[in-house]
Amino acid sequence: MKAAVRDRFGSPDVVELREIDRPMPEDQEVLVRVRAASLNMADWYDVMGRPYVGRTQMGLRKPKSDRLGVDYAGTVEAVGRDVTEFRPGDEVFGGRNGAYAEYVCARADRAIVLKPGSVTFEQAAAVPIAAITALQGLRDKGQLQPGQKVLINGASGGVGTFAVQIAKALGAEVTAVCSTRNVDIARSIGADHVVDYTREDFTRSDERYDLMLDVAGSRSWSECKRVLTPQATLVIVGGPKTNRLLGPLGHLVKVRLAAVGSSQKVVFFIARFNKPDMAVLRELLESGKVTSVIDRRYELSEIADALRYIGEGHAQGKIVLSV
């Protein structure tokens, strides 16, 4: 099968398509013929080998794994002998390392669920990491309740577009912060209020929010706390990538230290795949409460171009690969 691989850290040019052995499903696994995959900023960091502190996990001098990608959607090709939930021909989506390939094996009891028939492979492939980050950030870390006011800073990217819709599905009043070119997108996916940060400083607003989901990581604690209620929570899920040593962690450390002693909470987390949350996302897709916003489509053979584009940091929603 063809798969996107790399043997060293570097620019997207180090990634190439290579013929490798097709995996065989073990007893508890399913073999999926990948029809579409999607990119996340984590993939760009993985290729670049940044931030450098992350190389304790990625590999010090070279990548521990030559494979790339996590989000996928496709058709079950074969199942292991212990698998009863899926059968060949089922259309599924989920998250598994090595998704930028023609085939992937995934544990049937983990982050893989049936794809709604009303959703395309590309739309489903856009969901896993970004949507599960938004869901866990709002529901679990932010403890969002119906009727609360939530501010989403960075509402036009992959996580942000899902966060706007999931917050609405949870019954919140949503304010989306984005640039001028993304205002219409934010409105179209259900934001109650949209702030164009090129024209208005949301931290100088008279509004107060019960929860702020910060995807952009563009504001200091002193700016954020101005618009938070006394018991509010700031959930940080992203930050500037300019710090090569710490990456987004540098922003987190600054905010956490500045917030010491405050009645407001600052939370940072990395999303964890699990089957129940994938099932929740499936239901949201099937009901139409959540839809994927897709910016650009690339072929698997154009993976380097896709990685370069996401690295620019201006994607409107998600970038998908057709496999």
PDB file of C-alpha atoms in Angstrom:
ATOM      1  CA  MET A   1       0.000   0.000   0.000  1.00  0.00           C
ATOM      2  CA  LYS A   2       0.998   3.646  -0.342  1.00  0.00           C
ATOM      3  CA  ALA A   3       1.639   5.598   2.857  1.00  0.00           C
ATOM      4  CA  ALA A   4       3.047   9.005   3.782  1.00  0.00           C
ATOM      5  CA  VAL A   5       6.336   8.483   5.619  1.00  0.00           C
ATOM      6  CA  ARG A   6       9.411  10.419   6.704  1.00  0.00           C
ATOM      7  CA  ASP A   7      12.765   9.346   8.105  1.00  0.00           C
ATOM      8  CA  ARG A   8      13.851  12.620   9.713  1.00  0.00           C
ATOM      9  CA  PHE A   9      12.460  15.837  11.170  1.00  0.00           C
ATOM     10  CA  GLY A  10      12.259  18.856   8.893  1.00  0.00           C
ATOM     11  CA  SER A  11      10.049  20.821   6.539  1.00  0.00           C
ATOM     12  CA  PRO A  12       7.098  19.122   4.827  1.00  0.00           C
ATOM     13  CA  ASP A  13       9.492  18.255   1.998  1.00  0.00           C
ATOM     14  CA  VAL A  14      10.865  15.370   4.111  1.00  0.00           C
ATOM     15  CA  VAL A  15       7.507  13.578   3.725  1.00  0.00           C
ATOM     16  CA  GLU A  16       7.136  11.201   0.811  1.00  0.00           C
ATOM     17  CA  LEU A  17       4.741   8.547  -0.447  1.00  0.00           C
ATOM     18  CA  ARG A  18       6.254   5.104  -0.181  1.00  0.00           C
ATOM     19  CA  GLU A  19       5.117   1.546  -0.843  1.00  0.00           C
ATOM     20  CA  ILE A  20       4.991  -0.393   2.424  1.00  0.00           C
ATOM     21  CA  ASP A  21       3.429  -3.648   3.559  1.00  0.00           C
ATOM     22  CA  ARG A  22      -0.317  -3.576   4.090  1.00  0.00           C
ATOM     23  CA  PRO A  23      -1.152  -4.286   7.741  1.00  0.00           C
ATOM     24  CA  MET A  24      -3.057  -7.376   8.811  1.00  0.00           C
ATOM     25  CA  PRO A  25      -5.709  -7.057  11.522  1.00  0.00           C
ATOM     26  CA  GLU A  26      -5.062  -8.840  14.809  1.00  0.00           C
ATOM     27  CA  ASP A  27      -7.852 -10.601  16.701  1.00  0.00           C
ATOM     28  CA  GLN A  28      -9.346  -7.388  18.151  1.00  0.00           C
ATOM     29  CA  GLU A  29      -8.671  -5.139  15.183  1.00  0.00           C
ATOM     30  CA  VAL A  30     -10.370  -4.055  11.978  1.00  0.00           C
ATOM     31  CA  LEU A  31      -8.611  -3.299   8.708  1.00  0.00           C
ATOM     32  CA  VAL A  32      -9.937  -0.078   7.184  1.00  0.00           C
ATOM     33  CA  ARG A  33      -9.538   0.998   3.578  1.00  0.00           C
ATOM     34  CA  VAL A  34      -8.953   4.713   4.109  1.00  0.00           C
ATOM     35  CA  ARG A  35     -11.040   6.964   1.876  1.00  0.00           C
ATOM     36  CA  ALA A  36     -10.176  10.294   3.477  1.00  0.00           C
ATOM     37  CA  ALA A  37      -7.956  11.691   6.221  1.00  0.00           C
ATOM     38  CA  SER A  38      -7.545  15.139   7.743  1.00  0.00           C
ATOM     39  CA  LEU A  39      -4.719  17.295   9.010  1.00  0.00           C
ATOM     40  CA  ASN A  40      -4.225  18.856  12.426  1.00  0.00           C
ATOM     41  CA  MET A  41      -1.574  21.247  13.707  1.00  0.00           C
ATOM     42  CA  ALA A  42      -0.201  18.308  15.699  1.00  0.00           C
ATOM     43  CA  ASP A  43       0.781  16.698  12.398  1.00  0.00           C
ATOM     44  CA  TRP A  44       2.779  19.771  11.401  1.00  0.00           C
ATOM     45  CA  TYR A  45       4.560  19.771  14.764  1.00  0.00           C
ATOM     46  CA  ASP A  46       5.250  16.057  14.354  1.00  0.00           C
ATOM     47  CA  VAL A  47       6.888  16.579  10.959  1.00  0.00           C
ATOM     48  CA  MET A  48       8.925  19.582  12.086  1.00  0.00           C
ATOM     49  CA  GLY A  49       9.997  17.946  15.352  1.00  0.00           C
ATOM     50  CA  ARG A  50       8.773  20.920  17.338  1.00  0.00           C
ATOM     51  CA  PRO A  51       8.603  22.059  20.001  1.00  0.00           C
ATOM     52  CA  TYR A  52      11.987  20.639  20.888  1.00  0.00           C
ATOM     53  CA  VAL A  53      10.792  19.698  24.362  1.00  0.00           C
ATOM     54  CA  GLY A  54       8.361  17.335  22.629  1.00  0.00           C
ATOM     55  CA  ARG A  55      11.197  15.264  21.198  1.00  0.00           C
ATOM     56  CA  THR A  56      11.324  13.334  24.432  1.00  0.00           C
ATOM     57  CA  GLN A  57       8.183  11.671  23.049  1.00  0.00           C
ATOM     58  CA  MET A  58       8.682  12.105  19.297  1.00  0.00           C
ATOM     59  CA  GLY A  59      12.319  10.998  19.186  1.00  0.00           C
ATOM     60  CA  LEU A  60      15.464  12.936  20.019  1.00  0.00           C
ATOM     61  CA  ARG A  61      17.440  12.809  16.770  1.00  0.00           C
ATOM     62  CA  LYS A  62      14.928  11.211  14.440  1.00  0.00           C
ATOM     63  CA  PRO A  63      11.245  10.224  14.642  1.00  0.00           C
ATOM     64  CA  LYS A  64      10.387   7.151  16.677  1.00  0.00           C
ATOM     65  CA  SER A  65       7.785   6.361  14.013  1.00  0.00           C
ATOM     66  CA  ASP A  66       8.063   7.088  10.317  1.00  0.00           C
ATOM     67  CA  ARG A  67       4.260   7.154   9.895  1.00  0.00           C
ATOM     68  CA  LEU A  68       2.012  10.220   9.992  1.00  0.00           C
ATOM     69  CA  GLY A  69      -1.615  11.217  10.518  1.00  0.00           C
ATOM     70  CA  VAL A  70      -4.395  10.271  12.927  1.00  0.00           C
ATOM     71  CA  ASP A  71      -7.848  11.238  11.589  1.00  0.00           C
ATOM     72  CA  TYR A  72      -9.399   8.928   9.010  1.00  0.00           C
ATOM     73  CA  ALA A  73     -12.641   7.675   7.498  1.00  0.00           C
ATOM     74  CA  GLY A  74     -13.102   4.653   5.299  1.00  0.00           C
ATOM     75  CA  THR A  75     -14.584   1.216   4.725  1.00  0.00           C
ATOM     76  CA  VAL A  76     -13.947  -1.878   6.809  1.00  0.00           C
ATOM     77  CA  GLU A  77     -12.034  -4.347   4.641  1.00  0.00           C
ATOM     78  CA  ALA A  78     -11.546  -7.187   7.141  1.00  0.00           C
ATOM     79  CA  VAL A  79     -12.056  -7.899  10.853  1.00  0.00           C
ATOM     80  CA  GLY A  80     -10.165  -9.929  13.431  1.00  0.00           C
ATOM     81  CA  ARG A  81     -11.749 -13.089  14.782  1.00  0.00           C
ATOM     82  CA  ASP A  82     -12.800 -11.477  18.093  1.00  0.00           C
ATOM     83  CA  VAL A  83     -14.529  -8.481  16.480  1.00  0.00           C
ATOM     84  CA  THR A  84     -18.332  -8.538  16.554  1.00  0.00           C
ATOM     85  CA  GLU A  85     -19.191  -4.825  16.334  1.00  0.00           C
ATOM     86  CA  PHE A  86     -18.031  -4.294  12.754  1.00  0.00           C
ATOM     87  CA  ARG A  87     -18.116  -6.273   9.542  1.00  0.00           C
ATOM     88  CA  PRO A  88     -16.614  -5.834   6.075  1.00  0.00           C
ATOM     89  CA  GLY A  89     -18.312  -3.075   4.137  1.00  0.00           C
ATOM     90  CA  ASP A  90     -19.116  -0.913   7.176  1.00  0.00           C
ATOM     91  CA  GLU A  91     -18.308   2.770   6.745  1.00  0.00           C
ATOM     92  CA  VAL A  92     -16.391   4.052   9.777  1.00  0.00           C
ATOM     93  CA  PHE A  93     -14.320   6.941  11.070  1.00  0.00           C
ATOM     94  CA  GLY A  94     -11.912   7.380  13.940  1.00  0.00           C
ATOM     95  CA  GLY A  95      -8.394   8.125  15.074  1.00  0.00           C
ATOM     96  CA  ARG A  96      -5.311   5.949  14.692  1.00  0.00           C
ATOM     97  CA  ASN A  97      -1.615   6.673  14.153  1.00  0.00           C
ATOM     98  CA  GLY A  98      -0.534   6.166  10.560  1.00  0.00           C
ATOM     99  CA  ALA A  99      -3.780   7.380   8.977  1.00  0.00           C
ATOM    100  CA  TYR A 100      -2.082   8.971   5.965  1.00  0.00           C
ATOM    101  CA  ALA A 101      -2.140   5.710   4.072  1.00  0.00           C
ATOM    102  CA  GLU A 102      -4.369   3.531   1.939  1.00  0.00           C
ATOM    103  CA  TYR A 103      -5.054   1.157   4.845  1.00  0.00           C
ATOM    104  CA  VAL A 104      -4.971   1.338   8.632  1.00  0.00           C
ATOM    105  CA  CYS A 105      -5.634  -1.191  11.401  1.00  0.00           C
ATOM    106  CA  ALA A 106      -7.568  -0.028  14.453  1.00  0.00           C
ATOM    107  CA  ARG A 107      -8.716  -1.682  17.681  1.00  0.00           C
ATOM    108  CA  ALA A 108     -12.455  -2.224  17.467  1.00  0.00           C
ATOM    109  CA  ASP A 109     -12.966  -1.235  21.116  1.00  0.00           C
ATOM    110  CA  ARG A 110     -11.217   2.120  20.820  1.00  0.00           C
ATOM    111  CA  ALA A 111     -11.656   5.324  18.800  1.00  0.00           C
ATOM    112  CA  ILE A 112     -13.627   3.964  15.848  1.00  0.00           C
ATOM    113  CA  VAL A 113     -17.371   4.230  15.220  1.00  0.00           C
ATOM    114  CA  LEU A 114     -19.808   3.822  12.348  1.00  0.00           C
ATOM    115  CA  LYS A 115     -20.033   6.786   9.997  1.00  0.00           C
ATOM    116  CA  PRO A 116     -23.499   8.327   9.599  1.00  0.00           C
ATOM    117  CA  GLY A 117     -24.845   7.651   6.117  1.00  0.00           C
ATOM    118  CA  SER A 118     -25.655  11.324   5.621  1.00  0.00           C
ATOM    119  CA  VAL A 119     -22.013  12.348   6.108  1.00  0.00           C
ATOM    120  CA  THR A 120     -19.305  12.029   3.450  1.00  0.00           C
ATOM    121  CA  PHE A 121     -15.960  10.360   4.098  1.00  0.00           C
ATOM    122  CA  GLU A 122     -14.247  13.752   3.942  1.00  0.00           C
ATOM    123  CA  GLN A 123     -16.668  15.295   6.430  1.00  0.00           C
ATOM    124  CA  ALA A 124     -16.216  12.366   8.819  1.00  0.00           C
ATOM    125  CA  ALA A 125     -12.422  12.359   8.488  1.00  0.00           C
ATOM    126  CA  ALA A 126     -12.372  16.033   9.502  1.00  0.00           C
ATOM    127  CA  VAL A 127     -13.932  15.264  12.881  1.00  0.00           C
ATOM    128  CA  PRO A 128     -11.832  13.162  15.307  1.00  0.00           C
ATOM    129  CA  ILE A 129      -9.010  15.204  16.892  1.00  0.00           C
ATOM    130  CA  ALA A 130     -10.498  18.679  16.405  1.00  0.00           C
ATOM    131  CA  ALA A 131     -14.025  17.823  17.516  1.00  0.00           C
ATOM    132  CA  ILE A 132     -13.007  15.651  20.461  1.00  0.00           C
ATOM    133  CA  THR A 133     -10.720  18.482  21.639  1.00  0.00           C
ATOM    134  CA  ALA A 134     -13.630  20.916  21.466  1.00  0.00           C
ATOM    135  CA  LEU A 135     -16.007  18.502  23.196  1.00  0.00           C
ATOM    136  CA  GLN A 136     -13.691  17.633  26.077  1.00  0.00           C
ATOM    137  CA  GLY A 137     -12.542  21.236  26.468  1.00  0.00           C
ATOM    138  CA  LEU A 138     -16.067  22.613  26.755  1.00  0.00           C
ATOM    139  CA  ARG A 139     -17.929  19.791  28.503  1.00  0.00           C
ATOM    140  CA  ASP A 140     -15.269  18.228  30.746  1.00  0.00           C
ATOM    141  CA  LYS A 141     -12.632  20.882  31.435  1.00  0.00           C
ATOM    142  CA  GLY A 142     -14.914  23.895  31.138  1.00  0.00           C
ATOM    143  CA  GLN A 143     -17.958  22.230  32.785  1.00  0.00           C
ATOM    144  CA  LEU A 144     -20.164  24.173  30.397  1.00  0.00           C
ATOM    145  CA  GLN A 145     -23.821  24.370  31.435  1.00  0.00           C
ATOM    146  CA  PRO A 146     -26.921  25.347  29.423  1.00  0.00           C
ATOM    147  CA  GLY A 147     -27.489  29.087  29.414  1.00  0.00           C
ATOM    148  CA  GLN A 148     -23.892  30.011  30.174  1.00  0.00           C
ATOM    149  CA  LYS A 149     -21.930  32.443  28.059  1.00  0.00           C
ATOM    150  CA  VAL A 150     -18.873  31.064  26.293  1.00  0.00           C
ATOM    151  CA  LEU A 151     -16.210  32.941  24.343  1.00  0.00           C
ATOM    152  CA  ILE A 152     -14.223  31.063  21.703  1.00  0.00           C
ATOM    153  CA  ASN A 153     -10.995  32.809  20.733  1.00  0.00           C
ATOM    154  CA  GLY A 154      -9.875  31.350  17.422  1.00  0.00           C
ATOM    155  CA  ALA A 155     -13.293  30.251  16.218  1.00  0.00           C
ATOM    156  CA  SER A 156     -12.493  29.717  12.538  1.00  0.00           C
ATOM    157  CA  GLY A 157      -9.954  26.876  12.586  1.00  0.00           C
ATOM    158  CA  GLY A 158     -10.511  23.153  12.991  1.00  0.00           C
ATOM    159  CA  VAL A 159     -11.078  23.107  16.750  1.00  0.00           C
ATOM    160  CA  GLY A 160     -12.798  26.489  16.744  1.00  0.00           C
ATOM    161  CA  THR A 161     -15.477  25.657  14.161  1.00  0.00           C
ATOM    162  CA  PHE A 162     -16.394  22.496  16.046  1.00  0.00           C
ATOM    163  CA  ALA A 163     -16.304  24.346  19.379  1.00  0.00           C
ATOM    164  CA  VAL A 164     -18.854  26.915  18.221  1.00  0.00           C
ATOM    165  CA  GLN A 165     -21.281  24.176  17.180  1.00  0.00           C
ATOM    166  CA  ILE A 166     -20.726  21.902  20.181  1.00  0.00           C
ATOM    167  CA  ALA A 167     -21.152  24.817  22.603  1.00  0.00           C
ATOM    168  CA  LYS A 168     -24.469  25.626  20.924  1.00  0.00           C
ATOM    169  CA  ALA A 169     -25.500  21.963  21.132  1.00  0.00           C
ATOM    170  CA  LEU A 170     -24.751  22.092  24.876  1.00  0.00           C
ATOM    171  CA  GLY A 171     -27.085  25.064  25.237  1.00  0.00           C
ATOM    172  CA  ALA A 172     -24.596  27.917  25.562  1.00  0.00           C
ATOM    173  CA  GLU A 173     -24.717  31.470  24.280  1.00  0.00           C
ATOM    174  CA  VAL A 174     -21.674  31.623  22.013  1.00  0.00           C
ATOM    175  CA  THR A 175     -19.423  34.509  21.080  1.00  0.00           C
ATOM    176  CA  ALA A 176     -16.894  33.715  18.348  1.00  0.00           C
ATOM    177  CA  VAL A 177     -13.678  35.679  17.859  1.00  0.00           C
ATOM    178  CA  CYS A 178     -12.129  35.561  14.385  1.00  0.00           C
ATOM    179  CA  SER A 179     -10.761  37.721  11.570  1.00  0.00           C
ATOM    180  CA  THR A 180     -12.812  39.614   8.995  1.00  0.00           C
ATOM    181  CA  ARG A 181     -12.685  36.907   6.335  1.00  0.00           C
ATOM    182  CA  ASN A 182     -14.098  34.336   8.778  1.00  0.00           C
ATOM    183  CA  VAL A 183     -17.020  36.315  10.200  1.00  0.00           C
ATOM    184  CA  ASP A 184     -19.556  34.806   7.794  1.00  0.00           C
ATOM    185  CA  ILE A 185     -18.345  31.278   8.547  1.00  0.00           C
ATOM    186  CA  ALA A 186     -18.731  31.821  12.297  1.00  0.00           C
ATOM    187  CA  ARG A 187     -22.264  33.097  11.812  1.00  0.00           C
ATOM    188  CA  SER A 188     -23.197  30.274   9.455  1.00  0.00           C
ATOM    189  CA  ILE A 189     -22.299  27.607  12.038  1.00  0.00           C
ATOM    190  CA  GLY A 190     -24.444  29.178  14.742  1.00  0.00           C
ATOM    191  CA  ALA A 191     -22.437  31.737  16.708  1.00  0.00           C
ATOM    192  CA  ASP A 192     -24.790  34.103  18.539  1.00  0.00           C
ATOM    193  CA  HIS A 193     -22.257  36.917  18.425  1.00  0.00           C
ATOM    194  CA  VAL A 194     -19.131  37.383  16.302  1.00  0.00           C
ATOM    195  CA  VAL A 195     -16.213  39.654  17.143  1.00  0.00           C
ATOM    196  CA  ASP A 196     -13.837  40.638  14.340  1.00  0.00           C
ATOM    197  CA  TYR A 197     -10.554  41.004  16.219  1.00  0.00           C
ATOM    198  CA  THR A 198      -9.083  43.186  13.450  1.00  0.00           C
ATOM    199  CA  ARG A 199     -11.710  45.828  14.245  1.00  0.00           C
ATOM    200  CA  GLU A 200     -12.586  45.268  17.879  1.00  0.00           C
ATOM    201  CA  ASP A 201     -10.652  44.218  20.990  1.00  0.00           C
ATOM    202  CA  PHE A 202     -12.833  41.617  22.699  1.00  0.00           C
ATOM    203  CA  THR A 203     -10.871  42.008  25.941  1.00  0.00           C
ATOM    204  CA  ARG A 204     -12.179  45.601  26.204  1.00  0.00           C
ATOM    205  CA  SER A 205     -15.806  44.509  25.955  1.00  0.00           C
ATOM    206  CA  ASP A 206     -18.356  45.033  28.731  1.00  0.00           C
ATOM    207  CA  GLU A 207     -19.473  41.414  28.333  1.00  0.00           C
ATOM    208  CA  ARG A 208     -18.477  38.793  30.906  1.00  0.00           C
ATOM    209  CA  TYR A 209     -18.165  35.102  30.115  1.00  0.00           C
ATOM    210  CA  ASP A 210     -18.512  31.956  32.222  1.00  0.00           C
ATOM    211  CA  LEU A 211     -16.069  30.072  30.021  1.00  0.00           C
ATOM    212  CA  MET A 212     -13.406  31.005  27.514  1.00  0.00           C
ATOM    213  CA  LEU A 213     -12.000  28.394  25.157  1.00  0.00           C
ATOM    214  CA  ASP A 214      -8.718  29.791  23.869  1.00  0.00           C
ATOM    215  CA  VAL A 215      -7.646  28.120  20.655  1.00  0.00           C
ATOM    216  CA  ALA A 216      -5.570  31.009  19.319  1.00  0.00           C
ATOM    217  CA  GLY A 217      -3.528  31.619  22.469  1.00  0.00           C
ATOM    218  CA  SER A 218      -3.141  35.218  21.405  1.00  0.00           C
ATOM    219  CA  ARG A 219      -3.916  37.021  24.666  1.00  0.00           C
ATOM    220  CA  SER A 220      -2.251  37.401  28.046  1.00  0.00           C
ATOM    221  CA  TRP A 221      -3.915  36.497  31.345  1.00  0.00           C
ATOM    222  CA  SER A 222      -4.362  40.163  32.269  1.00  0.00           C
ATOM    223  CA  GLU A 223      -6.342  40.666  29.059  1.00  0.00           C
ATOM    224  CA  CYS A 224      -8.411  37.479  29.327  1.00  0.00           C
ATOM    225  CA  LYS A 225      -9.452  37.927  32.955  1.00  0.00           C
ATOM    226  CA  ARG A 226     -11.101  41.276  32.153  1.00  0.00           C
ATOM    227  CA  VAL A 227     -13.941  39.490  30.362  1.00  0.00           C
ATOM    228  CA  LEU A 228     -14.330  36.526  32.715  1.00  0.00           C
ATOM    229  CA  THR A 229     -16.849  36.225  35.544  1.00  0.00           C
ATOM    230  CA  PRO A 230     -15.333  35.729  39.038  1.00  0.00           C
ATOM    231  CA  GLN A 231     -15.742  31.924  38.901  1.00  0.00           C
ATOM    232  CA  ALA A 232     -15.078  31.497  35.198  1.00  0.00           C
ATOM    233  CA  THR A 233     -12.739  28.984  33.586  1.00  0.00           C
ATOM    234  CA  LEU A 234     -10.197  29.637  30.858  1.00  0.00           C
ATOM    235  CA  VAL A 235      -9.465  26.467  28.883  1.00  0.00           C
ATOM    236  CA  ILE A 236      -6.341  26.722  26.747  1.00  0.00           C
ATOM    237  CA  VAL A 237      -6.103  24.330  23.806  1.00  0.00           C
ATOM    238  CA  GLY A 238      -3.617  26.164  21.603  1.00  0.00           C
ATOM    239  CA  GLY A 239      -1.000  28.846  21.448  1.00  0.00           C
ATOM    240  CA  PRO A 240       1.619  30.538  19.273  1.00  0.00           C
ATOM    241  CA  LYS A 241       4.085  28.194  17.587  1.00  0.00           C
ATOM    242  CA  THR A 242       6.918  30.739  17.449  1.00  0.00           C
ATOM    243  CA  ASN A 243       8.688  29.334  20.526  1.00  0.00           C
ATOM    244  CA  ARG A 244      10.750  26.477  19.088  1.00  0.00           C
ATOM    245  CA  LEU A 245      11.724  25.126  22.493  1.00  0.00           C
ATOM    246  CA  LEU A 246       8.325  25.074  24.213  1.00  0.00           C
ATOM    247  CA  GLY A 247       5.834  25.818  21.419  1.00  0.00           C
ATOM    248  CA  PRO A 248       2.307  26.490  22.769  1.00  0.00           C
ATOM    249  CA  LEU A 249       3.475  25.336  26.212  1.00  0.00           C
ATOM    250  CA  GLY A 250       5.336  28.624  26.614  1.00  0.00           C
ATOM    251  CA  HIS A 251       2.049  30.533  26.448  1.00  0.00           C
ATOM    252  CA  LEU A 252       0.423  28.127  28.885  1.00  0.00           C
ATOM    253  CA  VAL A 253       3.188  28.518  31.460  1.00  0.00           C
ATOM    254  CA  LYS A 254       2.959  32.317  31.305  1.00  0.00           C
ATOM    255  CA  VAL A 255      -0.825  32.310  31.745  1.00  0.00           C
ATOM    256  CA  ARG A 256      -0.831  29.723  34.527  1.00  0.00           C
ATOM    257  CA  LEU A 257       1.797  31.607  36.525  1.00  0.00           C
ATOM    258  CA  ALA A 258       0.021  34.922  36.042  1.00  0.00           C
ATOM    259  CA  ALA A 259      -3.281  33.417  37.227  1.00  0.00           C
ATOM    260  CA  VAL A 260      -1.936  32.067  40.525  1.00  0.00           C
ATOM    261  CA  GLY A 261      -4.229  33.192  43.350  1.00  0.00           C
ATOM    262  CA  SER A 262      -7.119  34.108  41.078  1.00  0.00           C
ATOM    263  CA  SER A 263     -10.674  32.910  41.718  1.00  0.00           C
ATOM    264  CA  GLN A 264     -10.851  32.047  38.025  1.00  0.00           C
ATOM    265  CA  LYS A 265      -9.387  28.755  36.822  1.00  0.00           C
ATOM    266  CA  VAL A 266      -6.897  28.201  34.009  1.00  0.00           C
ATOM    267  CA  VAL A 267      -6.910  24.725  32.499  1.00  0.00           C
ATOM    268  CA  PHE A 268      -4.739  23.172  29.816  1.00  0.00           C
ATOM    269  CA  PHE A 269      -5.243  19.679  28.472  1.00  0.00           C
ATOM    270  CA  ILE A 270      -4.512  17.349  25.584  1.00  0.00           C
ATOM    271  CA  ALA A 271      -7.566  15.529  24.283  1.00  0.00           C
ATOM    272  CA  ARG A 272      -7.818  11.778  24.829  1.00  0.00           C
ATOM    273  CA  PHE A 273      -9.478   9.512  22.327  1.00  0.00           C
ATOM    274  CA  ASN A 274     -12.158   7.214  23.678  1.00  0.00           C
ATOM    275  CA  LYS A 275     -15.058   5.343  22.137  1.00  0.00           C
ATOM    276  CA  PRO A 276     -17.893   6.970  24.157  1.00  0.00           C
ATOM    277  CA  ASP A 277     -16.891  10.459  23.031  1.00  0.00           C
ATOM    278  CA  MET A 278     -16.541   9.304  19.430  1.00  0.00           C
ATOM    279  CA  ALA A 279     -20.103   8.002  19.755  1.00  0.00           C
ATOM    280  CA  VAL A 280     -21.243  11.424  21.010  1.00  0.00           C
ATOM    281  CA  LEU A 281     -19.646  13.079  17.989  1.00  0.00           C
ATOM    282  CA  ARG A 282     -21.308  10.563  15.709  1.00  0.00           C
ATOM    283  CA  GLU A 283     -24.706  11.472  17.183  1.00  0.00           C
ATOM    284  CA  LEU A 284     -24.022  15.185  16.764  1.00  0.00           C
ATOM    285  CA  LEU A 285     -23.098  14.626  13.119  1.00  0.00           C
ATOM    286  CA  GLU A 286     -26.101  12.434  12.465  1.00  0.00           C
ATOM    287  CA  SER A 287     -28.498  14.935  14.044  1.00  0.00           C
ATOM    288  CA  GLY A 288     -27.065  17.808  12.006  1.00  0.00           C
ATOM    289  CA  LYS A 289     -26.116  19.767  15.118  1.00  0.00           C
ATOM    290  CA  VAL A 290     -22.482  19.607  14.043  1.00  0.00           C
ATOM    291  CA  THR A 291     -21.060  19.733  10.535  1.00  0.00           C
ATOM    292  CA  SER A 292     -17.495  19.817   9.268  1.00  0.00           C
ATOM    293  CA  VAL A 293     -16.198  23.058   7.791  1.00  0.00           C
ATOM    294  CA  ILE A 294     -13.688  22.096   5.101  1.00  0.00           C
ATOM    295  CA  ASP A 295     -11.267  24.670   3.747  1.00  0.00           C
ATOM    296  CA  ARG A 296      -9.166  22.754   1.217  1.00  0.00           C
ATOM    297  CA  ARG A 297      -8.910  19.274  -0.238  1.00  0.00           C
ATOM    298  CA  TYR A 298      -5.707  17.574  -1.340  1.00  0.00           C
ATOM    299  CA  GLU A 299      -4.797  14.191  -2.741  1.00  0.00           C
ATOM    300  CA  LEU A 300      -2.627  11.923  -0.574  1.00  0.00           C
ATOM    301  CA  SER A 301       0.181  12.513  -3.069  1.00  0.00           C
ATOM    302  CA  GLU A 302      -0.018  16.242  -2.216  1.00  0.00           C
ATOM    303  CA  ILE A 303       0.587  15.717   1.509  1.00  0.00           C
ATOM    304  CA  ALA A 304       3.622  18.042   1.573  1.00  0.00           C
ATOM    305  CA  ASP A 305       1.569  20.909   0.121  1.00  0.00           C
ATOM    306  CA  ALA A 306      -1.213  20.232   2.634  1.00  0.00           C
ATOM    307  CA  LEU A 307       1.257  20.317   5.534  1.00  0.00           C
ATOM    308  CA  ARG A 308       2.750  23.577   4.287  1.00  0.00           C
ATOM    309  CA  TYR A 309      -0.702  25.126   4.142  1.00  0.00           C
ATOM    310  CA  ILE A 310      -1.741  24.104   7.637  1.00  0.00           C
ATOM    311  CA  GLY A 311       1.614  25.334   8.927  1.00  0.00           C
ATOM    312  CA  GLU A 312       0.725  28.837   7.769  1.00  0.00           C
ATOM    313  CA  GLY A 313      -1.981  28.873  10.455  1.00  0.00           C
ATOM    314  CA  HIS A 314      -4.769  30.443   8.407  1.00  0.00           C
ATOM    315  CA  ALA A 315      -6.994  27.480   7.572  1.00  0.00           C
ATOM    316  CA  GLN A 316     -10.746  28.099   7.645  1.00  0.00           C
ATOM    317  CA  GLY A 317     -11.938  24.927   9.276  1.00  0.00           C
ATOM    318  CA  LYS A 318     -10.275  21.655   8.279  1.00  0.00           C
ATOM    319  CA  ILE A 319      -7.932  20.432   5.561  1.00  0.00           C
ATOM    320  CA  VAL A 320      -8.666  16.971   4.198  1.00  0.00           C
ATOM    321  CA  LEU A 321      -6.853  14.388   2.105  1.00  0.00           C
ATOM    322  CA  SER A 322      -8.569  12.169  -0.422  1.00  0.00           C
ATOM    323  CA  VAL A 323      -7.022   8.710  -0.397  1.00  0.00           C
TER     324      VAL A 323
END
